[in-house]
Coordinates of C-alpha atoms in Angstrom, one line a residue:
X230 CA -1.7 -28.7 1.8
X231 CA -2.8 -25.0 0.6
X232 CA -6.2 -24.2 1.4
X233 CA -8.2 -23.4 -1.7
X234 CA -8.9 -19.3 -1.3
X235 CA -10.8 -17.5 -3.8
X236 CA -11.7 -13.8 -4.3
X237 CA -14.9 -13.4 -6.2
X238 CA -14.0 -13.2 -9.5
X239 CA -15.4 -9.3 -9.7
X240 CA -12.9 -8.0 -6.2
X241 CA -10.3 -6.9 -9.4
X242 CA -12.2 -4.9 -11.8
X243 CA -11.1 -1.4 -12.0
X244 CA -8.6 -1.6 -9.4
X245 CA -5.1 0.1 -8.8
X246 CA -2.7 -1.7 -7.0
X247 CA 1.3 -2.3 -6.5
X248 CA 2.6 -5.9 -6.6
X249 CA 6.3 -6.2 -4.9
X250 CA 8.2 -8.5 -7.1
X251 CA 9.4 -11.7 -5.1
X252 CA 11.8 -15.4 -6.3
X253 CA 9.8 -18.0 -7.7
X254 CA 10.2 -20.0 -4.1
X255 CA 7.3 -17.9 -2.5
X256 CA 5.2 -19.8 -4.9
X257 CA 6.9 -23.1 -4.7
X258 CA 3.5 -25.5 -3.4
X259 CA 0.7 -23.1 -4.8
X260 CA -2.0 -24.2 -6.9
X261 CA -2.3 -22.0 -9.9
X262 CA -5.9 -21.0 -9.6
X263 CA -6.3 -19.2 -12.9
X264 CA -4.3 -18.3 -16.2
X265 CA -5.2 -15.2 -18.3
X266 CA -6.3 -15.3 -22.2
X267 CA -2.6 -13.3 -22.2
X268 CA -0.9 -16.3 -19.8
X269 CA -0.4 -14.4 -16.5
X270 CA -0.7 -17.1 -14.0
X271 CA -2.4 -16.0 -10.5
X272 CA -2.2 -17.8 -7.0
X273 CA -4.3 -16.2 -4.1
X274 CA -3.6 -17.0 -0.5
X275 CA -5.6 -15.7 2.3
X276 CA -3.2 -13.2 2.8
X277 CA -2.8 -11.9 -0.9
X278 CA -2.2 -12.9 -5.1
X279 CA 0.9 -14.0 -6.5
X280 CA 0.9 -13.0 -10.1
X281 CA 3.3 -14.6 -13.0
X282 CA 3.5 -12.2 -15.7
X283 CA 5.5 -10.9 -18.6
X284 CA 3.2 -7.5 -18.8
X285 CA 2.5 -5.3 -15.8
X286 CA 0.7 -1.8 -16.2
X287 CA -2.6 -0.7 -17.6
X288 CA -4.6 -4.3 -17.5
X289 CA -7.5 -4.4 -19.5
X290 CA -9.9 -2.3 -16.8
X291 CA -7.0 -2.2 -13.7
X292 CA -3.5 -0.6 -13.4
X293 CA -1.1 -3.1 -11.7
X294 CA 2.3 -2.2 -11.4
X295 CA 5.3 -4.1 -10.4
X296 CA 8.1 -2.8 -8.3
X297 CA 11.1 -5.2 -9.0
X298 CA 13.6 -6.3 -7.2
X299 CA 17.2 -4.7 -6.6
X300 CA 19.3 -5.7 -8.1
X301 CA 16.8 -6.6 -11.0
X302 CA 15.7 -10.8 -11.9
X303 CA 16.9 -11.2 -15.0
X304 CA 14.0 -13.2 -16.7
X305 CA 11.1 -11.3 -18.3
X306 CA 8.9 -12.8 -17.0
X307 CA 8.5 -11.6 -13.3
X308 CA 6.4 -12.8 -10.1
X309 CA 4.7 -10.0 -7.8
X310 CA 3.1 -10.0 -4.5
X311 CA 0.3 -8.1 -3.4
X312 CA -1.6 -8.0 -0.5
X313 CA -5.7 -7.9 -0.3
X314 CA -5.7 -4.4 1.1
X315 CA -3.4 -2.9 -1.1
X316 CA -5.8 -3.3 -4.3
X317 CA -7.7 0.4 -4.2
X318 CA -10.6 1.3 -6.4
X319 CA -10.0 3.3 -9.6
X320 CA -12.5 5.5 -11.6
X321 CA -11.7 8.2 -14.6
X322 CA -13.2 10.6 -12.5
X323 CA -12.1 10.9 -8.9
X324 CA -8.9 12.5 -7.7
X325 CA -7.5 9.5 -6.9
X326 CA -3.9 9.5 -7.9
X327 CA -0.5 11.7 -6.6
X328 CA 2.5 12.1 -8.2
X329 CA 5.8 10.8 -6.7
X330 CA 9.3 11.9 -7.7
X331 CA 12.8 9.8 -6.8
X332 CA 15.4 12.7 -7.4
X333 CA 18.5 10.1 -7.2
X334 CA 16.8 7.7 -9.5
X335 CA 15.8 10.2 -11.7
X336 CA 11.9 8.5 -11.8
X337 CA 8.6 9.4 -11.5
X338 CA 5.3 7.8 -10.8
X339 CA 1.8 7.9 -9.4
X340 CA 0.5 6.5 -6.2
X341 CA -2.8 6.0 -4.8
X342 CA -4.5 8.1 -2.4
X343 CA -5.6 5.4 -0.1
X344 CA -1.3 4.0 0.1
X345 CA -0.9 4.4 3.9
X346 CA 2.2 6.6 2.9
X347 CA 0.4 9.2 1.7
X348 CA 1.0 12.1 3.6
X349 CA -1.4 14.4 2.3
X350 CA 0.9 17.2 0.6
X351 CA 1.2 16.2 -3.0
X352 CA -2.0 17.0 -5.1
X353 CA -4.4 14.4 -6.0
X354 CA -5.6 14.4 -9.5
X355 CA -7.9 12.0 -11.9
X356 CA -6.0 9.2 -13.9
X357 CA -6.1 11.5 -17.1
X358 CA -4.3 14.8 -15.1
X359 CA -1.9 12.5 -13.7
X360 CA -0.8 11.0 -16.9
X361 CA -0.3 14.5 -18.5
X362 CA 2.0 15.9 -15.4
X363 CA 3.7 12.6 -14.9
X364 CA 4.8 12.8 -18.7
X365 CA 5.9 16.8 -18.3
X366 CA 8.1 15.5 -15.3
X367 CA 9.8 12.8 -17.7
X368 CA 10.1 15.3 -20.0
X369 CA 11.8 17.9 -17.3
X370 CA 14.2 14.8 -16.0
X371 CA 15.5 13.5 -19.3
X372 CA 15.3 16.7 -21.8
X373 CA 17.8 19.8 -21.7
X374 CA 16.3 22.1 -24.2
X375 CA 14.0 23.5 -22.0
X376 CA 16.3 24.9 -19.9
X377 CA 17.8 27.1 -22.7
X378 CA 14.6 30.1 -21.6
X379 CA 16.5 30.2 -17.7
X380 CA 19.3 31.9 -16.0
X381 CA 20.2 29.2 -13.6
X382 CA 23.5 27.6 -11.8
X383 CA 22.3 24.0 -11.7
X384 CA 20.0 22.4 -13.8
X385 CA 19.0 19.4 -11.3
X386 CA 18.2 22.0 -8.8
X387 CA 16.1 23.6 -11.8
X388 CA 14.4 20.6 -12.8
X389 CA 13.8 19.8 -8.6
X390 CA 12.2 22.9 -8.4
X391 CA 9.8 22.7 -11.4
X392 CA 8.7 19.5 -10.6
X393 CA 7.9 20.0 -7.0
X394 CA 5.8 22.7 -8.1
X395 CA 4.0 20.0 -10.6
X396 CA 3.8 17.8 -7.9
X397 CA 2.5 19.9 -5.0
X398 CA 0.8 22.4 -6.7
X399 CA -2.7 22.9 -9.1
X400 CA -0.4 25.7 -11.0
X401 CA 0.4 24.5 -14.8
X402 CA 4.0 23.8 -16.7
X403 CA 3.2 27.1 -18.1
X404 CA 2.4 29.3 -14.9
X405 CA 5.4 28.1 -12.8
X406 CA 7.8 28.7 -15.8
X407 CA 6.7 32.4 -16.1
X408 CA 7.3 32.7 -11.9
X409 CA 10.7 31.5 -12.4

């Protein structure tokens, strides 16, 4: 028999956190505890909340991402996992957030300064700065036209270059463009 755990219903608000994306066994015997006006479904344990949801991202005053399985489930609808300690505060005005960039995946997104991987090298930067570089990135990854300005050999190695300079440094788009 579960024992009933609940987080006061406040521990959420303005939070950033990463949910891991898990089969619909891990919650096989859980009471649902509590179903959104938007029908996300949420089961907490004492070691973390399940969450069923079709819609992950921004949430009304919290960011929840989901990072789904490989290869991807193919229902819409997907189930995440997060631990307690993995839910981090979030304000508009704190450098809070880094930018992360998978080269072989071709992705980009934002973690949380207080993710135990965070090594301390990529620049932190409040929600709003972080949106603007992460969408310069995309635009660097999947875009060729800015390239056209450049006398270059390989446009990946381009792009890598740019973008680490994004990532790792307060320069703008602008500044590192003119260096190179």
């Amino acid at each position: 028999m579960q024992k009933n755990f609940k987080p006061h219903p406040n521990s959420f608000k303005n939070t950033f956190c990463v949910f891991h994306e898990v089969l619909s066994n891990q919650i096989e015997g859980l009471k649902k505890q509590f179903e959104s006006k938007a029908g996300s479904t949420y089961y907490y344990t004492e070691a973390g909340m399940y969450r069923v949801s079709n819609h992950w991202g921004r949430l009304a005053n919290s960011k929840w991402r989901l990072v789904a399985r490989e290869p991807e489930t193919e229902s819409k609808t997907k189930i995440g996992f997060a631990n307690w300690n993995e839910f981090y505060p979030d304000n508009a005005e704190e450098k809070l957030y880094y930018i992360e960039a998978d080269f072989d995946k071709n992705t980009v997104t934002y973690q949380h300064k207080k993710n135990p991987e965070y090594d301390g090298k990529p620049i932190l930067r409040t929600s709003f700065e972080t949106t603007k570089r992460i969408k310069q990135i995309r635009n660097l990854q999947q875009l060729t036209s800015w390239a056209k300005h450049f006398d270059y050999d390989d446009i990946d190695d381009l792009r890598k270059q740019i973008i680490n300079e994004l990532i790792y440094t307060e320069k703008t788009l602008e500044e590192i463009k003119r260096e190179i």
